[in-house]
Short mmCIF file of C-alpha atoms and ligand atoms in Angstrom, two decimals:
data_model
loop_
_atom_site.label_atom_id
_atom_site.label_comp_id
_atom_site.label_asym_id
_atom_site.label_seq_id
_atom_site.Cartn_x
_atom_site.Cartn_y
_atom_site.Cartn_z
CA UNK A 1 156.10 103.35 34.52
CA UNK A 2 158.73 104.10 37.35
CA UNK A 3 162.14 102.55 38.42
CA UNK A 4 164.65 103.25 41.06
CA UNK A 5 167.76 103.80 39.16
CA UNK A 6 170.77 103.15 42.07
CA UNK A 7 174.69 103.73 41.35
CA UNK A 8 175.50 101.25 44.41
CA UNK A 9 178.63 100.91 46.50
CA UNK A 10 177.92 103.51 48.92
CA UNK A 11 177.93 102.37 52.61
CA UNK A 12 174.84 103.41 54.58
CA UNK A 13 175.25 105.72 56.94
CA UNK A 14 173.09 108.06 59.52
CA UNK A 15 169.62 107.81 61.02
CA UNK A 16 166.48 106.38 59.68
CA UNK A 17 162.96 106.33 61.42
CA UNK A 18 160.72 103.34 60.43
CA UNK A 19 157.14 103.99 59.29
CA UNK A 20 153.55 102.00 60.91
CA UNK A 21 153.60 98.13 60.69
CA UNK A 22 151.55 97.40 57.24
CA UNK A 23 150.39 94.03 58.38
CA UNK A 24 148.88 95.52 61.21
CA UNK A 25 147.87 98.87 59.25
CA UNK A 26 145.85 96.58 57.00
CA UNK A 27 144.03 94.63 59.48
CA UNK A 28 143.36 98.11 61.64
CA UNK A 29 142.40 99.88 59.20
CA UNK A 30 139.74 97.07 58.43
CA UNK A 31 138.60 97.08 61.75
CA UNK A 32 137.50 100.57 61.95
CA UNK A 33 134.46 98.72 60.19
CA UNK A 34 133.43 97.97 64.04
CA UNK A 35 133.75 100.98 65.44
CA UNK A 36 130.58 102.18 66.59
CA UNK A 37 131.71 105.47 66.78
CA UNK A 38 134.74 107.55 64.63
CA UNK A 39 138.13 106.33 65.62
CA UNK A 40 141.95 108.28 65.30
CA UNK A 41 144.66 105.87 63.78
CA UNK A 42 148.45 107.50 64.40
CA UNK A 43 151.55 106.02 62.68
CA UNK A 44 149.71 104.91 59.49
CA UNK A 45 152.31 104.36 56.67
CA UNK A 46 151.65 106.06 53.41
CA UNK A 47 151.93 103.09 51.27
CA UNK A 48 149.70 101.93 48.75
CA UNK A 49 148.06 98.84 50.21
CA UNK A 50 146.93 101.53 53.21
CA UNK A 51 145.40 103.81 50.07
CA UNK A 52 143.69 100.48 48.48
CA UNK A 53 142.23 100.06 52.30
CA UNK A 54 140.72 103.40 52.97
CA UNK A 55 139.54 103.43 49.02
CA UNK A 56 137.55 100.30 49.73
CA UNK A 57 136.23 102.27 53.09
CA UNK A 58 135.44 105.37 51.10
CA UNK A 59 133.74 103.88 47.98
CA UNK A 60 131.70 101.78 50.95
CA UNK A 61 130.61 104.96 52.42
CA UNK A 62 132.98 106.01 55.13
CA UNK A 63 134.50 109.61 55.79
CA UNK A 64 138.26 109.17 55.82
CA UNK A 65 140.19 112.44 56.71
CA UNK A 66 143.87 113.10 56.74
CA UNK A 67 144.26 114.82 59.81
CA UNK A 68 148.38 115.22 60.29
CA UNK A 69 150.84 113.51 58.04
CA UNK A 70 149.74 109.30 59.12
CA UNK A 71 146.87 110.21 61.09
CA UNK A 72 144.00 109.19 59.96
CA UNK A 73 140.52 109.59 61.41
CA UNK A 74 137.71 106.82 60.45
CA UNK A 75 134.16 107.34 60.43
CA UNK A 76 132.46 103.44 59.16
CA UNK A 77 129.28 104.67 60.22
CA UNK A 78 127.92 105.71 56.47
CA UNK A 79 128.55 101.77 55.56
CA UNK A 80 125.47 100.22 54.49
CA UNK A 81 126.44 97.91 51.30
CA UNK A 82 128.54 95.11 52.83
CA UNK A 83 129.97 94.56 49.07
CA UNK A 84 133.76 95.10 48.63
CA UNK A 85 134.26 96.65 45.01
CA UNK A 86 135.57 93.94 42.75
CA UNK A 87 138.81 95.41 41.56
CA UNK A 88 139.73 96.68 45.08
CA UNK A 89 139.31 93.25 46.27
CA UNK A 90 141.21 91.41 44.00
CA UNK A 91 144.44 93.71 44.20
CA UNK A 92 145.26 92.84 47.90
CA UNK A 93 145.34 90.19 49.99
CA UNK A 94 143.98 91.95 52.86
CA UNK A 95 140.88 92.87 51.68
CA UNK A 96 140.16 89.36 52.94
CA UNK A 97 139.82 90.98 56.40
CA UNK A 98 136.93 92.73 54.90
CA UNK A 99 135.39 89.25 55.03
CA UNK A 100 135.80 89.82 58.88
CA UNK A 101 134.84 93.17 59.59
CA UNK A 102 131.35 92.75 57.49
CA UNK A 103 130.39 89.71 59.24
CA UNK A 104 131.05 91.23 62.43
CA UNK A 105 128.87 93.73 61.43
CA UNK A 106 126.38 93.02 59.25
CA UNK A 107 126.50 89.37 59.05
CA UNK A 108 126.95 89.53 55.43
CA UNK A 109 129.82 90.07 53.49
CA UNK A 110 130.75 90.03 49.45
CA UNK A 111 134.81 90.11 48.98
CA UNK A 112 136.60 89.42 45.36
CA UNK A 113 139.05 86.32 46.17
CA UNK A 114 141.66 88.19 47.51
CA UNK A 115 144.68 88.58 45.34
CA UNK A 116 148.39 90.47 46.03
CA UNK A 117 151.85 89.28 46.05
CA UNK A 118 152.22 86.57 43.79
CA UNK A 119 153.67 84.15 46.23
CA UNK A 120 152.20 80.63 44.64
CA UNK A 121 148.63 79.56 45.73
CA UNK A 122 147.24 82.01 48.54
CA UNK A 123 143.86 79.79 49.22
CA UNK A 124 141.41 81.53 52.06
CA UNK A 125 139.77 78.21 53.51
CA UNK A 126 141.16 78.79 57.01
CA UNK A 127 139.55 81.81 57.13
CA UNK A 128 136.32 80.26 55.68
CA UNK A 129 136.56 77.67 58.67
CA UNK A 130 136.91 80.06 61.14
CA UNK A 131 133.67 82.16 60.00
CA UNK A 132 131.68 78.43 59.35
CA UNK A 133 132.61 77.67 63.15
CA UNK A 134 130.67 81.25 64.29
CA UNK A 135 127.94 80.04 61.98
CA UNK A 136 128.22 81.53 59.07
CA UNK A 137 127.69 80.00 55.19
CA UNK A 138 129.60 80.96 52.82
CA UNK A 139 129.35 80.55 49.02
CA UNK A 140 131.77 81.41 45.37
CA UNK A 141 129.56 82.95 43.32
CA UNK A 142 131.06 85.39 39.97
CA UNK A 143 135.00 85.34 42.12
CA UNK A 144 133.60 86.96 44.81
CA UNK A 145 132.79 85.24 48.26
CA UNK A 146 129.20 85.88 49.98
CA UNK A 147 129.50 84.81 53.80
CA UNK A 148 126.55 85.38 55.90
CA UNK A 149 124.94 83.75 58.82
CA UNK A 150 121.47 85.32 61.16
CA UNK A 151 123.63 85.56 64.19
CA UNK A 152 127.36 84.80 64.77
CA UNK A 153 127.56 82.30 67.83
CA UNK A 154 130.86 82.63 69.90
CA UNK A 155 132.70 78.66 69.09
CA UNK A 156 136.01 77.10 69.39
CA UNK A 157 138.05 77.48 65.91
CA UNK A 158 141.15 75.27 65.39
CA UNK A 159 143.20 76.42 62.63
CA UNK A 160 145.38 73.37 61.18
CA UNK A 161 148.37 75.63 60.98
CA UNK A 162 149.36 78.83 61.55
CA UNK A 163 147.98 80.80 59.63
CA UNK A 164 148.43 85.05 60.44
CA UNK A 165 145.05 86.28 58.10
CA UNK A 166 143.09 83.10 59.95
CA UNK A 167 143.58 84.47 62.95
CA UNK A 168 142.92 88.02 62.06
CA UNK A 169 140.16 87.17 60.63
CA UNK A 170 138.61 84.60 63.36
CA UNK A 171 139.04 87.73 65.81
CA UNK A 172 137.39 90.37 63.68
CA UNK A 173 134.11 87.77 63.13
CA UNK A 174 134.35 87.08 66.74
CA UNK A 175 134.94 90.16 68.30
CA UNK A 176 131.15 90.89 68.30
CA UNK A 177 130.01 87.77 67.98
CA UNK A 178 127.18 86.09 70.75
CA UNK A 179 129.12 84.32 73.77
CA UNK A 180 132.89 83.22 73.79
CA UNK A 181 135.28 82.29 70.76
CA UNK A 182 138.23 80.62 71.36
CA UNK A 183 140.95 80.52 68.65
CA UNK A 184 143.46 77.09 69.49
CA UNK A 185 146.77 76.98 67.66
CA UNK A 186 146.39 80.49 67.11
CA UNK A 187 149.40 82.89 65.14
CA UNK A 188 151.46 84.68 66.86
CA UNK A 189 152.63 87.68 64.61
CA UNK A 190 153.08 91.50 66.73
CA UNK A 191 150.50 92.66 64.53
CA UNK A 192 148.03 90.06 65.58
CA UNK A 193 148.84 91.78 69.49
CA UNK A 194 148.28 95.05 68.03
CA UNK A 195 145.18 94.24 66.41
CA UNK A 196 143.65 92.76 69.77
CA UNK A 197 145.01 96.10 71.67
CA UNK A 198 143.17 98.31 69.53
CA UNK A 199 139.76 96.57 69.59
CA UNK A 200 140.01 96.02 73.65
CA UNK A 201 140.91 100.10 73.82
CA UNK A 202 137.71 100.37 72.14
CA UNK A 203 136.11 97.88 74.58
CA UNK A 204 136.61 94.56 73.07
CA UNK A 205 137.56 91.49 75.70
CA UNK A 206 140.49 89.70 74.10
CA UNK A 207 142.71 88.00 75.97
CA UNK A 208 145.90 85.70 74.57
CA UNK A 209 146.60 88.09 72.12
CA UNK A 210 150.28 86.69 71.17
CA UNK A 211 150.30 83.19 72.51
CA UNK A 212 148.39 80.08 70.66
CA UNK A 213 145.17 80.29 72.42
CA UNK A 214 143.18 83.63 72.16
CA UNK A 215 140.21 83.99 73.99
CA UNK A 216 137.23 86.55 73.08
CA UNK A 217 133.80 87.42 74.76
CA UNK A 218 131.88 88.56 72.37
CA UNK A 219 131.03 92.67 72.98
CA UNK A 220 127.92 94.71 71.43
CA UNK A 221 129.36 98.39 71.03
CA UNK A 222 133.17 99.25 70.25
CA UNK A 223 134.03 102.75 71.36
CA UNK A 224 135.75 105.16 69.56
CA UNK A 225 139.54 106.06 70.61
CA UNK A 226 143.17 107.27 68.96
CA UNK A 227 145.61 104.26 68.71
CA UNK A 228 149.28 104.40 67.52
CA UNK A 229 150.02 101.73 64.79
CA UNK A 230 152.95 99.29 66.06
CA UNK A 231 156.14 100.32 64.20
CA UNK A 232 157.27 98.28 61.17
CA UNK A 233 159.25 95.14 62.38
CA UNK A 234 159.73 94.29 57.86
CA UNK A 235 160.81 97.34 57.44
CA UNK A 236 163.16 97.98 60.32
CA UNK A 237 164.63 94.49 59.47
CA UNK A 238 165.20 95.68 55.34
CA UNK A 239 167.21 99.00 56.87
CA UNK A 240 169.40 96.36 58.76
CA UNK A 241 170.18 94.15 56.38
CA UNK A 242 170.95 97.28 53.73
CA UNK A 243 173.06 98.71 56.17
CA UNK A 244 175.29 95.51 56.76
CA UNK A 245 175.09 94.78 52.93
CA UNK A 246 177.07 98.25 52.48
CA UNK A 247 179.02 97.80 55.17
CA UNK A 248 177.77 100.80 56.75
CA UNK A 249 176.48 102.29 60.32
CA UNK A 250 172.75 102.83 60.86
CA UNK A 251 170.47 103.72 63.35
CA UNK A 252 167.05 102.37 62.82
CA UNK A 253 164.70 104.41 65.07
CA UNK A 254 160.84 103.41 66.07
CA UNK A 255 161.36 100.12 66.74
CA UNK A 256 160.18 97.42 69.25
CA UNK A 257 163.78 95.33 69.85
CA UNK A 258 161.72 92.67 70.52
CA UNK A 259 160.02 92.22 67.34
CA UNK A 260 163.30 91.92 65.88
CA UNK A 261 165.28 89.47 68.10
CA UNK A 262 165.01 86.82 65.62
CA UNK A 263 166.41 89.37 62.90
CA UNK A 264 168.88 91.03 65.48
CA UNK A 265 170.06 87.23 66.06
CA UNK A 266 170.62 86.40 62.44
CA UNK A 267 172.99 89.52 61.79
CA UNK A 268 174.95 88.75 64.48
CA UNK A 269 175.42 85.13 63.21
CA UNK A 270 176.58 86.49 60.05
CA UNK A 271 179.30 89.17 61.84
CA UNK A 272 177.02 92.02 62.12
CA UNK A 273 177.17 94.19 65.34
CA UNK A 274 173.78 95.20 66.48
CA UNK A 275 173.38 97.22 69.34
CA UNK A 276 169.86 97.53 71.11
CA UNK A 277 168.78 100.41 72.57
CA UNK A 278 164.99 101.27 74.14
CA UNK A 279 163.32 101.95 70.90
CA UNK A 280 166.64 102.16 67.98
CA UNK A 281 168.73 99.71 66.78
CA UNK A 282 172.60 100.36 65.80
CA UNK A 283 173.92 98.22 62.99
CA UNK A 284 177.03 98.24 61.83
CA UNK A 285 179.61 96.27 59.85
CA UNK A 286 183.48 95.85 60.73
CA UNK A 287 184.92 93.12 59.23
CA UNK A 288 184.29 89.83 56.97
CA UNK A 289 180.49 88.56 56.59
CA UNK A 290 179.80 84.80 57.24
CA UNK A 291 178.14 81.91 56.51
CA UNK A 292 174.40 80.71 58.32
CA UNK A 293 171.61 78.74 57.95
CA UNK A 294 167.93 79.91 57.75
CA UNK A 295 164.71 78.50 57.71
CA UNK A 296 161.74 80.40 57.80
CA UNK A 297 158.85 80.12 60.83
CA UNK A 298 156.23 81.67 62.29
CA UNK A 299 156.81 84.28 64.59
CA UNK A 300 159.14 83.98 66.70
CA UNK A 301 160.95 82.27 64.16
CA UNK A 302 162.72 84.59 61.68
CA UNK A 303 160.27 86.33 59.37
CA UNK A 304 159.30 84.82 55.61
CA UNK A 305 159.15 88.60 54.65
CA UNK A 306 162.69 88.82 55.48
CA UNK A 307 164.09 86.02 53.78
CA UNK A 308 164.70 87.26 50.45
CA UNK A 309 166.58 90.52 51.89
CA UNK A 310 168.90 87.73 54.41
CA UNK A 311 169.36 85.78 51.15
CA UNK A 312 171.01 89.06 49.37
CA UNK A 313 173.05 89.39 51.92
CA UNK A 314 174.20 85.95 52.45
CA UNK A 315 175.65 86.46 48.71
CA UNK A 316 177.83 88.78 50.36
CA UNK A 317 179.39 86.77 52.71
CA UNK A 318 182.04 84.46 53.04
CA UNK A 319 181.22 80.36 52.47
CA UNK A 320 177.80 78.21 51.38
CA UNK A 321 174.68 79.49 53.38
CA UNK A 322 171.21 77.68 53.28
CA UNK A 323 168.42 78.51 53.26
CA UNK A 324 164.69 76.66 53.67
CA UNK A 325 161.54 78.70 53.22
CA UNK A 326 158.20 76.65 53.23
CA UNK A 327 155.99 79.21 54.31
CA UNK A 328 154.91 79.94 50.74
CA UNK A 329 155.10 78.08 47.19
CA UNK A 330 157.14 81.04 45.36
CA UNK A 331 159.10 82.62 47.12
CA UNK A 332 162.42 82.28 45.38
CA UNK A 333 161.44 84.07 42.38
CA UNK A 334 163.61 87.04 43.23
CA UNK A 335 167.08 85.01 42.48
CA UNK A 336 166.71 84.89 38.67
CA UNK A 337 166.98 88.26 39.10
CA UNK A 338 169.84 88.36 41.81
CA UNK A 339 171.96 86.03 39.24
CA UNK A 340 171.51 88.72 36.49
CA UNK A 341 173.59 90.58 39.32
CA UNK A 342 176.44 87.68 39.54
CA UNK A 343 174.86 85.80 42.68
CA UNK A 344 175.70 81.82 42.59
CA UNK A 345 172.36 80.29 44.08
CA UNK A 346 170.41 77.32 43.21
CA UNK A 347 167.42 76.77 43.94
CA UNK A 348 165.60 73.04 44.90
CA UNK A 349 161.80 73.23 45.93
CA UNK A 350 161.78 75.29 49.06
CA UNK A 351 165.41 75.56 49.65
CA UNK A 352 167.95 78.12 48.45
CA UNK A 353 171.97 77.13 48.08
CA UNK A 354 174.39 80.23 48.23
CA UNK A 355 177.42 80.43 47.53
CA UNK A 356 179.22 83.66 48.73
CA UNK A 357 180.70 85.22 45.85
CA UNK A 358 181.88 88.47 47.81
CA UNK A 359 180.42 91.26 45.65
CA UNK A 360 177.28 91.36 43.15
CA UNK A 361 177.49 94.05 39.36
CA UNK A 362 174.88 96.47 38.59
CA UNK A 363 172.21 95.20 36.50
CA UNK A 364 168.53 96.01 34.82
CA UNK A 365 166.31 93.47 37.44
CA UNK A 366 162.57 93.57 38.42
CA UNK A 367 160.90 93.32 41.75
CA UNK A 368 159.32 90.33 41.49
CA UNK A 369 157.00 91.06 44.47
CA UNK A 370 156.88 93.48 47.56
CA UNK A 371 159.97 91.79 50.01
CA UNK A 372 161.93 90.79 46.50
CA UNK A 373 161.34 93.83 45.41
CA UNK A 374 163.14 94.95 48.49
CA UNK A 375 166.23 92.24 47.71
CA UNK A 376 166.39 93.90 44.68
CA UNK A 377 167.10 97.57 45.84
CA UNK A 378 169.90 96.14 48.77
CA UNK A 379 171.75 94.09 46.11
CA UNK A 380 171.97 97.24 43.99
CA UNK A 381 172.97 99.45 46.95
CA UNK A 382 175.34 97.31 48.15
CA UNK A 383 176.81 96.32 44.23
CA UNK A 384 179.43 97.85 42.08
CA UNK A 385 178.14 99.85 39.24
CA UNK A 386 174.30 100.71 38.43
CA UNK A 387 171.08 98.75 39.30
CA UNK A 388 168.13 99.43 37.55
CA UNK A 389 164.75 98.15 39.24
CA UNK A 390 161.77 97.73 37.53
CA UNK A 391 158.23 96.90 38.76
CA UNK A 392 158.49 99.02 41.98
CA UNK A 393 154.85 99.37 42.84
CA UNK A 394 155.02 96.11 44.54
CA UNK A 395 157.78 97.91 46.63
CA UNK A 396 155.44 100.83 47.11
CA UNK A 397 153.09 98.39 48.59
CA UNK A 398 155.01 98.19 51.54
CA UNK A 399 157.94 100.70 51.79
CA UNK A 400 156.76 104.22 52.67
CA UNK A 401 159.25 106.96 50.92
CA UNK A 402 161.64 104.29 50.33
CA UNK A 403 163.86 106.08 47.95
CA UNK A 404 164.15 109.18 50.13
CA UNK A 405 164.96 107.44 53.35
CA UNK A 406 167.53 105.86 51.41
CA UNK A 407 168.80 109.18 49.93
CA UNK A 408 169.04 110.28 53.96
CA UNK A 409 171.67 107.39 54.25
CA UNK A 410 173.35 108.50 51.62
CA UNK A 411 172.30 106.23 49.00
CA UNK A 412 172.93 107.48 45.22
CA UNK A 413 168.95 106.53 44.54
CA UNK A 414 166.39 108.06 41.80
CA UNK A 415 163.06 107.34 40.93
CA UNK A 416 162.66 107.76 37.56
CA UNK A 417 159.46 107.81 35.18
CA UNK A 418 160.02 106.04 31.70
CA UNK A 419 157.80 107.67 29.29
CA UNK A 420 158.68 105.88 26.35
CA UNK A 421 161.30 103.65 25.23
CA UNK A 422 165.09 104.74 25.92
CA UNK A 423 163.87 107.72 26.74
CA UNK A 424 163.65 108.39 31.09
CA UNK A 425 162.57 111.33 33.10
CA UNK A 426 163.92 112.19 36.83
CA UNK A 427 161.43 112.26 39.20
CA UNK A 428 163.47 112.66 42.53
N1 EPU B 1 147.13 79.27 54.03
C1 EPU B 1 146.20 78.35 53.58
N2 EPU B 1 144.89 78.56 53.85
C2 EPU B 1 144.46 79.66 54.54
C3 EPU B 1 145.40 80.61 54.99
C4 EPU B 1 146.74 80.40 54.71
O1 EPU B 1 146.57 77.35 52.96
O2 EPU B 1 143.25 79.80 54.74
C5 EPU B 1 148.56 79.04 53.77
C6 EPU B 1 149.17 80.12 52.89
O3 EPU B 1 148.94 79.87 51.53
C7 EPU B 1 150.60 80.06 53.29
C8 EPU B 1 150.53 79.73 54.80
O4 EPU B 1 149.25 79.16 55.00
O5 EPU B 1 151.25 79.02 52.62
C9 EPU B 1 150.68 80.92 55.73
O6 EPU B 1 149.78 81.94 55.34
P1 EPU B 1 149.28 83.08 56.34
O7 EPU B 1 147.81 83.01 56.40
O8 EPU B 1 150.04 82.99 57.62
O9 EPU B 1 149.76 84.37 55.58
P2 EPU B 1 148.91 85.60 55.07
O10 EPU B 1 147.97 86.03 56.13
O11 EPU B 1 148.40 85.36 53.71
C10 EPU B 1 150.56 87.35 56.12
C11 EPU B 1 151.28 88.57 55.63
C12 EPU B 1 152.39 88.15 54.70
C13 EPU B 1 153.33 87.23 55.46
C14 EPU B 1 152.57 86.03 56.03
C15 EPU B 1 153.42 85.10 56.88
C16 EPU B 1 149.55 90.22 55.64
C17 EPU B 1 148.62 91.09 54.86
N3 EPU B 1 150.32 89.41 54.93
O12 EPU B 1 150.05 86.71 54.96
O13 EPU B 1 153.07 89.35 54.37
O14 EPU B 1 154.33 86.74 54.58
O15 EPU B 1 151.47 86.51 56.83
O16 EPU B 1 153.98 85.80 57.94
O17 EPU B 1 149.60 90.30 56.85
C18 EPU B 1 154.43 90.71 53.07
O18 EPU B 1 154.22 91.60 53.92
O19 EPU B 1 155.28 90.81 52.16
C19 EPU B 1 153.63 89.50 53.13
C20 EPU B 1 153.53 88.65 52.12
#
C-alpha cells in the first residue's frame, strides 16, 4: 500500500506541463476498436485507467506498442471475441464505451456493469437507450451486459439529460451505423469534440461535435491516422487551484484557455489573478481569498470534477461560500476527511456550507475517490504541518506523475510504500 506523505505550507512555484485529457483518453482509446487499420495516439497520459484500457485491448487481441513516452500505436485488428474480461470491466467506468465500440463493430458486445469512482448510483440506461434506438437488444445476464442487434440503423436518440458517456457512447454505435443518427440534447464536454475529431480524421462524418445536436452519417471503413489527445482541462484546473491554495505563482502549460474559462472565472471571483496566454495559464495569489458561490453544470458550466478541489480552497478564504453539486449522489464524501484537517463545512443533500476558517493542520486522511483524492493532496500542500494521504490509486487513476510534478513546484511530497504496520518505506 502507498501514500503521499506532504509537510505542507510551501507556496507553489515554477512551471508545470499538463498531461492528455483522461476523459477523452478513455473514450479514444476505445475507439481504436473502429479503426480499420492501426492508428498513432500522441499525448496519452500514463495513468492507470489508460493501462486498464489498453489491458482490456490486449487481452481482446490487439497489439499495443509504446512507441515514445505517451505515444501509443493501436492495432484492433486481432479482435475477434467481443467479450470485455469481467474484472477489467467492472474496475472502470469507461469500459462502458466498450459497449460502443463492439456494437459498432461487431454488433455484439458483453461488458461487466461498469464500475469506478464511487460517486453514488452510476446507472448505464442512457446509454442502453441510445444503442435500443440504432436497434440493438440488450440483456443482464451473470453482471455483464450482452447488446447486439443484425444491423445498426442510423435513428434519432434523445437523451433526457445530459449525460457525457450517453453521448460518447451514442457516437461510437453510430459512427458506423446504416444511414444518419442524430443525437438531440446532446453533452457538450471538450472531450466529446475531441472524440468526434479523431473519428472524422479517420473518415467519420460528424458534425455538431460540441453543441446539443450532433449529427452522424453512418461510414463503412475508418482510416488509420496519428491524433494528439486534447490536453487535460481536470488537471490543469487541480494545478490552479493548488497554486492559489499556497499562495504561490504557477504556470500551467498545455492548455486550451478555453476549456478552462469557467475555472479561470471562478479564481478570479475568489481574488486569484489568472493570466491567459495562447496555450499557459499564470496563476498567482497576492492578497486575501474570498467568498463565492458554486454550483456544478455541464460544460460550460464549471466542472463536477473540480468541485471538491474549489471546495478546499474555499476553506481558505475569507467568509461563508456555497456550494450545490447535483451532478452526482456522493460527491461530498471528501469533507469528513477535510474536517479531520480543521475545515468547518456542513453538508445538506447536494449542497456544501463553508465557512472560511483561514488555514487547515496536517492530518492522516484518505482519498475518497479520484477528484477527492485530489482535495486531499491541495489541503495538505497548502496546510501547516504534515498530511498523510491514503488510498492514492484512485488519484493514480487520473493524475499522471502527480507527486513529481508537484516536487517541480517545490512541494515537500513523498510517495511512500507501507509494508507493514508503523513501519514505511520511501519510494520517491
Ligand atoms: N446518468 C444516468 N443514466 C445514464 C448516464 C448517466 O442516470 O445512463 C446520470 C449519472 O448517474 C450522473 C449524471 O447522469 O448522475 C451525469 O452522468 P454522465 O453520464 O454525464 O457522467 P459519466 O459519463 O458517468 C463523465 C466523467 C466523469 C464526470 C462526468 C460529468 C468519464 C469517464 N467520466 O462521467 O469524470 O464527472 O462525466 O462531467 O468521462 C472524473 O474524471 O473524476 C469523473 C468522475
Amino acid at each position: 500500500m502507498e501514500k503521499f506523505v506532504i509537510h505542507g505550507g510551501k507556496p507553489l512555484k515554477g512551471e508545470v506541463t499538463i498531461s492528455g485529457a483522461k476523459n477523452a483518453a478513455v473514450a479514444l482509446v476505445a475507439a481504436t476498436i473502429l479503426c480499420d487499420e492501426p492508428c498513432v495516439l500522441e499525448n496519452v497520459p500514463e495513468i492507470s485507467d489508460i493501462t486498464i484500457c489498453m489491458k482490456i485491448l490486449q487481452t481482446m487481441g490487439a497489439d499495443i506498442q509504446l512507441l515514445n513516452k505517451n505515444v501509443v500505436r493501436f492495432d484492433t485488428r486481432g479482435i475477434i471475441n467481443p467479450h470485455v474480461p469481467y474484472e477489467m470491466a467492472r474496475s472502470m467506468r469507461a469500459s462502458s464505451y466498450f459497449l460502443g465500440t463492439l456494437l459498432g463493430r461487431f454488433h455484439d458486445a458483453y461488458v461487466a456493469m461498469p464500475g469506478g469512482c464511487d460517486l453514488g448510483d452510476r446507472p448505464i440506461d442512457q446509454h442502453l437507450k441510445a444503442f435500443r434506438s440504432l436497434g440493438a437488444v440488450d440483456e443482464l445476464k451473470n453482471g455483464e451486459v450482452h447488446c447486439y442487434a443484425d444491423q445498426l440503423i442510423g435513428s434519432q436518440i434523445y437523451f433526457d439529460f445530459n449525460t457525457v458517456g450517453g453521448t460518447i457512447n451514442a457516437i461510437l454505435a453510430s459512427v458506423k451505423a446504416k444511414g444518419r443518427t442524430i443525437i438531440e440534447n446532446a453533452a457538450k464536454e471538450p472531450h466529446i469534440v475531441d472524440l468526434a475529431n479523431f473519428l472524422n480524421s479517420m473518415g467519420a462524418d460528424i458534425r455538431g461535435a460540441g453543441t446539443d445536436v450532433i449529427k452522424i452519417k453512418g461510414v463503412d471503413y475508418l482510416k488509420g491516422i496519428t491524433y494528439p489527445i486534447i490536453p487535460d482541462q481536470i488537471e490543469a484546473g487541480t494545478y490552479m487551484v493548488a497554486a492559489a491554495a499556497t499562495k504561490g505563482d504557477v504556470l500551467v502549460k498545455n492548455v486550451i484557455p478555453k476549456h478552462l474559462e469557467s475555472i479561470t472565472a471562478k479564481l478570479r471571483k475568489i481574488g486569484v489573478t489568472v493570466e491567459e496566454n495562447d496555450e499557459s495559464v499564470r496563476v498567482s495569489v497576492d492578497g486575501a481569498l474570498t467568498k463565492t458561490s458554486i454550483k456544478t453544470m455541464p460544460h460550460p458550466g464549471f466542472p463536477t470534477d473540480m468541485q471538491p478541489q474549489f471546495s478546499t480552497l474555499l476553506t481558505l478564504a475569507e467568509g461563508t461560500s456555497i456550494v450545490t453539486d447535483d451532478i452526482f449522489d456522493n460527491r461530498f464524501r471528501y469533507v469528513a476527511e477535510l474536517r479531520r484537517m480543521g475545515a468547518d463545512i456542513s453538508v445538506d443533500g447536494k449542497v456544501a456550507v463553508i465557512e472560511g476558517v483561514g488555514k487547515l493542520n496536517g492530518a492522516p486522511v484518505v482519498a475518497t475517490d479520484l477528484r477527492a483524492g485530489a482535495a486531499m493532496v491541495i489541503a495538505g500542500l497548502a496546510a501547516e504541518g504534515i498530511t498523510e494521504v491514503s488510498d492514492i490509486h484512485y488519484i493514480e487513476r487520473g493524475y499522471e506523475c502527480i507527486e513529481k510534478k508537484l516536487q517541480m513546484l517545490g512541494a515537500d511530497i513523498k510517495r511512500v510504500t507501507v509494508t507493514e504496520v508503523g513501519s514505511v518505506q520511501m519510494s520517491g
